[in-house]
GROMACS .gro file of C-alpha atoms in nm:
model
  210
    1UNK     CA    1  -0.103  -9.248  -8.722
    2UNK     CA    2  -0.099  -9.169  -8.352
    3UNK     CA    3   0.224  -9.029  -8.340
    4UNK     CA    4   0.158  -8.770  -8.663
    5UNK     CA    5  -0.194  -8.693  -8.465
    6UNK     CA    6  -0.020  -8.603  -8.135
    7UNK     CA    7   0.253  -8.403  -8.337
    8UNK     CA    8  -0.032  -8.180  -8.490
    9UNK     CA    9  -0.225  -8.120  -8.143
   10UNK     CA   10   0.152  -8.023  -7.979
   11UNK     CA   11   0.225  -7.801  -8.269
   12UNK     CA   12  -0.140  -7.623  -8.258
   13UNK     CA   13  -0.081  -7.573  -7.891
   14UNK     CA   14   0.265  -7.445  -7.905
   15UNK     CA   15   0.109  -7.220  -8.209
   16UNK     CA   16  -0.154  -7.089  -7.986
   17UNK     CA   17   0.084  -7.062  -7.695
   18UNK     CA   18   0.315  -6.827  -7.905
   19UNK     CA   19   0.015  -6.634  -8.033
   20UNK     CA   20  -0.083  -6.562  -7.662
   21UNK     CA   21   0.252  -6.470  -7.540
   22UNK     CA   22   0.326  -6.279  -7.842
   23UNK     CA   23  -0.030  -6.081  -7.763
   24UNK     CA   24   0.051  -6.046  -7.406
   25UNK     CA   25   0.381  -5.916  -7.494
   26UNK     CA   26   0.237  -5.649  -7.749
   27UNK     CA   27  -0.035  -5.560  -7.455
   28UNK     CA   28   0.253  -5.512  -7.165
   29UNK     CA   29   0.424  -5.275  -7.408
   30UNK     CA   30   0.100  -5.118  -7.519
   31UNK     CA   31   0.050  -5.080  -7.167
   32UNK     CA   32   0.423  -4.944  -7.091
   33UNK     CA   33   0.441  -4.729  -7.318
   34UNK     CA   34   0.091  -4.563  -7.233
   35UNK     CA   35   0.220  -4.524  -6.854
   36UNK     CA   36   0.542  -4.365  -7.006
   37UNK     CA   37   0.355  -4.125  -7.198
   38UNK     CA   38   0.151  -4.037  -6.894
   39UNK     CA   39   0.451  -4.018  -6.692
   40UNK     CA   40   0.620  -3.756  -6.957
   41UNK     CA   41   0.266  -3.561  -6.975
   42UNK     CA   42   0.266  -3.534  -6.587
   43UNK     CA   43   0.635  -3.442  -6.544
   44UNK     CA   44   0.586  -3.160  -6.799
   45UNK     CA   45   0.278  -3.037  -6.638
   46UNK     CA   46   0.465  -3.045  -6.286
   47UNK     CA   47   0.763  -2.883  -6.481
   48UNK     CA   48   0.565  -2.592  -6.622
   49UNK     CA   49   0.434  -2.551  -6.278
   50UNK     CA   50   0.761  -2.541  -6.105
   51UNK     CA   51   0.873  -2.305  -6.372
   52UNK     CA   52   0.546  -2.039  -6.304
   53UNK     CA   53   0.621  -2.085  -5.928
   54UNK     CA   54   1.019  -2.002  -5.996
   55UNK     CA   55   0.908  -1.718  -6.203
   56UNK     CA   56   0.692  -1.583  -5.903
   57UNK     CA   57   0.982  -1.626  -5.645
   58UNK     CA   58   1.212  -1.450  -5.892
   59UNK     CA   59   0.987  -1.190  -5.931
   60UNK     CA   60   0.910  -1.159  -5.564
   61UNK     CA   61   1.274  -1.189  -5.482
   62UNK     CA   62   1.349  -0.877  -5.733
   63UNK     CA   63   1.126  -0.632  -5.538
   64UNK     CA   64   1.341  -0.695  -5.220
   65UNK     CA   65   1.567  -0.385  -5.168
   66UNK     CA   66   1.919  -0.486  -5.155
   67UNK     CA   67   2.071  -0.503  -4.851
   68UNK     CA   68   2.350  -0.286  -4.766
   69UNK     CA   69   2.663  -0.358  -4.647
   70UNK     CA   70   2.688  -0.400  -4.245
   71UNK     CA   71   2.943  -0.158  -4.134
   72UNK     CA   72   2.861  -0.141  -3.749
   73UNK     CA   73   2.786  -0.453  -3.514
   74UNK     CA   74   2.820  -0.505  -3.153
   75UNK     CA   75   3.061  -0.770  -2.991
   76UNK     CA   76   3.004  -0.915  -2.618
   77UNK     CA   77   3.266  -0.982  -2.353
   78UNK     CA   78   3.633  -0.868  -2.303
   79UNK     CA   79   3.789  -1.164  -2.496
   80UNK     CA   80   3.601  -1.051  -2.789
   81UNK     CA   81   3.702  -0.656  -2.743
   82UNK     CA   82   4.057  -0.752  -2.698
   83UNK     CA   83   4.053  -0.943  -3.012
   84UNK     CA   84   3.916  -0.659  -3.195
   85UNK     CA   85   4.139  -0.442  -3.061
   86UNK     CA   86   4.436  -0.663  -3.207
   87UNK     CA   87   4.273  -0.727  -3.503
   88UNK     CA   88   4.256  -0.335  -3.565
   89UNK     CA   89   4.659  -0.287  -3.480
   90UNK     CA   90   4.745  -0.558  -3.732
   91UNK     CA   91   4.527  -0.362  -4.013
   92UNK     CA   92   4.646  -0.019  -3.939
   93UNK     CA   93   4.800   0.173  -4.210
   94UNK     CA   94   4.907   0.504  -4.088
   95UNK     CA   95   4.760   0.583  -3.715
   96UNK     CA   96   4.604   0.419  -3.465
   97UNK     CA   97   4.493   0.571  -3.126
   98UNK     CA   98   4.383   0.332  -2.824
   99UNK     CA   99   4.217   0.420  -2.478
  100UNK     CA  100   4.231   0.175  -2.220
  101UNK     CA  101   4.108   0.209  -1.873
  102UNK     CA  102   4.380  -0.022  -1.698
  103UNK     CA  103   4.703  -0.178  -1.911
  104UNK     CA  104   4.623  -0.530  -2.114
  105UNK     CA  105   4.974  -0.650  -2.120
  106UNK     CA  106   4.936  -0.844  -2.445
  107UNK     CA  107   4.822  -0.512  -2.611
  108UNK     CA  108   5.120  -0.356  -2.529
  109UNK     CA  109   5.346  -0.645  -2.646
  110UNK     CA  110   5.144  -0.656  -2.985
  111UNK     CA  111   5.188  -0.235  -3.000
  112UNK     CA  112   5.549  -0.316  -2.925
  113UNK     CA  113   5.605  -0.564  -3.188
  114UNK     CA  114   5.432  -0.395  -3.482
  115UNK     CA  115   5.576  -0.054  -3.396
  116UNK     CA  116   5.886  -0.204  -3.458
  117UNK     CA  117   5.836  -0.361  -3.800
  118UNK     CA  118   5.588  -0.037  -3.899
  119UNK     CA  119   5.809   0.250  -3.829
  120UNK     CA  120   5.571   0.453  -4.048
  121UNK     CA  121   5.307   0.385  -3.831
  122UNK     CA  122   5.207   0.616  -3.511
  123UNK     CA  123   5.093   0.461  -3.188
  124UNK     CA  124   4.914   0.674  -2.958
  125UNK     CA  125   4.811   0.487  -2.623
  126UNK     CA  126   4.617   0.606  -2.310
  127UNK     CA  127   4.567   0.431  -2.004
  128UNK     CA  128   4.639   0.452  -1.631
  129UNK     CA  129   4.986   0.341  -1.601
  130UNK     CA  130   5.133   0.203  -1.297
  131UNK     CA  131   5.467   0.368  -1.364
  132UNK     CA  132   5.656   0.125  -1.094
  133UNK     CA  133   5.541  -0.130  -1.302
  134UNK     CA  134   5.520   0.004  -1.665
  135UNK     CA  135   5.768   0.289  -1.669
  136UNK     CA  136   6.063   0.086  -1.783
  137UNK     CA  137   5.862  -0.085  -2.050
  138UNK     CA  138   5.710   0.255  -2.178
  139UNK     CA  139   6.060   0.413  -2.202
  140UNK     CA  140   6.162   0.140  -2.422
  141UNK     CA  141   5.867   0.137  -2.604
  142UNK     CA  142   5.908   0.500  -2.675
  143UNK     CA  143   6.259   0.454  -2.778
  144UNK     CA  144   6.122   0.319  -3.091
  145UNK     CA  145   6.013   0.677  -3.188
  146UNK     CA  146   5.663   0.620  -3.323
  147UNK     CA  147   5.471   0.530  -3.007
  148UNK     CA  148   5.317   0.814  -2.787
  149UNK     CA  149   5.177   0.753  -2.408
  150UNK     CA  150   4.945   0.935  -2.194
  151UNK     CA  151   4.859   0.898  -1.864
  152UNK     CA  152   4.470   0.905  -1.770
  153UNK     CA  153   4.418   1.136  -1.482
  154UNK     CA  154   4.169   0.913  -1.330
  155UNK     CA  155   3.997   0.585  -1.319
  156UNK     CA  156   3.899   0.515  -1.712
  157UNK     CA  157   3.563   0.364  -1.758
  158UNK     CA  158   3.585   0.309  -2.128
  159UNK     CA  159   3.788   0.126  -2.391
  160UNK     CA  160   3.802   0.320  -2.714
  161UNK     CA  161   3.992   0.299  -3.024
  162UNK     CA  162   4.037   0.469  -3.375
  163UNK     CA  163   4.225   0.355  -3.663
  164UNK     CA  164   4.333   0.514  -3.977
  165UNK     CA  165   4.006   0.770  -3.957
  166UNK     CA  166   3.855   0.451  -4.045
  167UNK     CA  167   3.741   0.237  -3.768
  168UNK     CA  168   3.607   0.303  -3.441
  169UNK     CA  169   3.575   0.060  -3.136
  170UNK     CA  170   3.411   0.177  -2.844
  171UNK     CA  171   3.307  -0.036  -2.514
  172UNK     CA  172   3.263   0.004  -2.127
  173UNK     CA  173   3.507  -0.146  -1.872
  174UNK     CA  174   3.274  -0.353  -1.660
  175UNK     CA  175   3.329  -0.648  -1.449
  176UNK     CA  176   3.046  -0.827  -1.582
  177UNK     CA  177   3.098  -1.002  -1.914
  178UNK     CA  178   2.739  -0.971  -2.028
  179UNK     CA  179   2.735  -0.596  -1.982
  180UNK     CA  180   3.037  -0.564  -2.174
  181UNK     CA  181   2.863  -0.457  -2.513
  182UNK     CA  182   3.146  -0.308  -2.758
  183UNK     CA  183   3.056  -0.133  -3.089
  184UNK     CA  184   3.253  -0.171  -3.385
  185UNK     CA  185   3.233   0.023  -3.703
  186UNK     CA  186   3.385   0.177  -4.008
  187UNK     CA  187   3.127   0.422  -4.069
  188UNK     CA  188   3.233   0.784  -4.136
  189UNK     CA  189   2.991   0.900  -3.875
  190UNK     CA  190   3.187   0.728  -3.573
  191UNK     CA  191   3.486   0.860  -3.715
  192UNK     CA  192   3.381   1.217  -3.685
  193UNK     CA  193   3.200   1.139  -3.366
  194UNK     CA  194   3.524   1.041  -3.219
  195UNK     CA  195   3.779   1.267  -3.362
  196UNK     CA  196   3.515   1.580  -3.257
  197UNK     CA  197   3.378   1.478  -2.948
  198UNK     CA  198   3.510   1.158  -2.778
  199UNK     CA  199   3.891   1.200  -2.845
  200UNK     CA  200   3.907   1.547  -2.725
  201UNK     CA  201   3.750   1.432  -2.382
  202UNK     CA  202   4.006   1.159  -2.359
  203UNK     CA  203   4.308   1.451  -2.408
  204UNK     CA  204   4.156   1.668  -2.170
  205UNK     CA  205   4.135   1.406  -1.921
  206UNK     CA  206   4.526   1.267  -1.954
  207UNK     CA  207   4.870   1.396  -1.979
  208UNK     CA  208   5.159   1.292  -2.207
  209UNK     CA  209   5.411   1.069  -2.032
  210UNK     CA  210   5.763   1.185  -2.133
   0.00000   0.00000   0.00000
């Protein structure tokens, strides 16, 4: 009958469509698999290249000599110098000598506070003191028993500090910030330089305040 014929035609069409769809899916899966495998191959190749490059970089870096710890550096400006002096005061263990061409009140205050807390630490401060201004302060600080003062015989030109024979700070007294370049060092050679040459010069050009 006509309906049976139409049903057979529809069935055949559906069957053909199903086969085509299945084949298309198989082809798509095959293409995807091929692309995926190619991607894996490319990734593996790139990884091998990168591994070789990393190996070359490691070999090159291994040939570079190790950089030694920096123990001497420069600081610029008055504020940086004062900060370095204050830091050295906070870290002193046994003794500290400070030379200032002029009095910096905040340094006096810190020394007074720290000397009161650390009775075993010895402080020596050399500067150009106006005794009318600082005489009473100096006498009170000397009353702590572990602070000595020295008066420069003339105008000072340098800042200097030595802490525990381990650290040295040297800097010029200049009004121009850009020219106020100080050296901070933990090198033994600088400590020897101070103790044998610089320190005795300041000692010879100053007298104790009693």
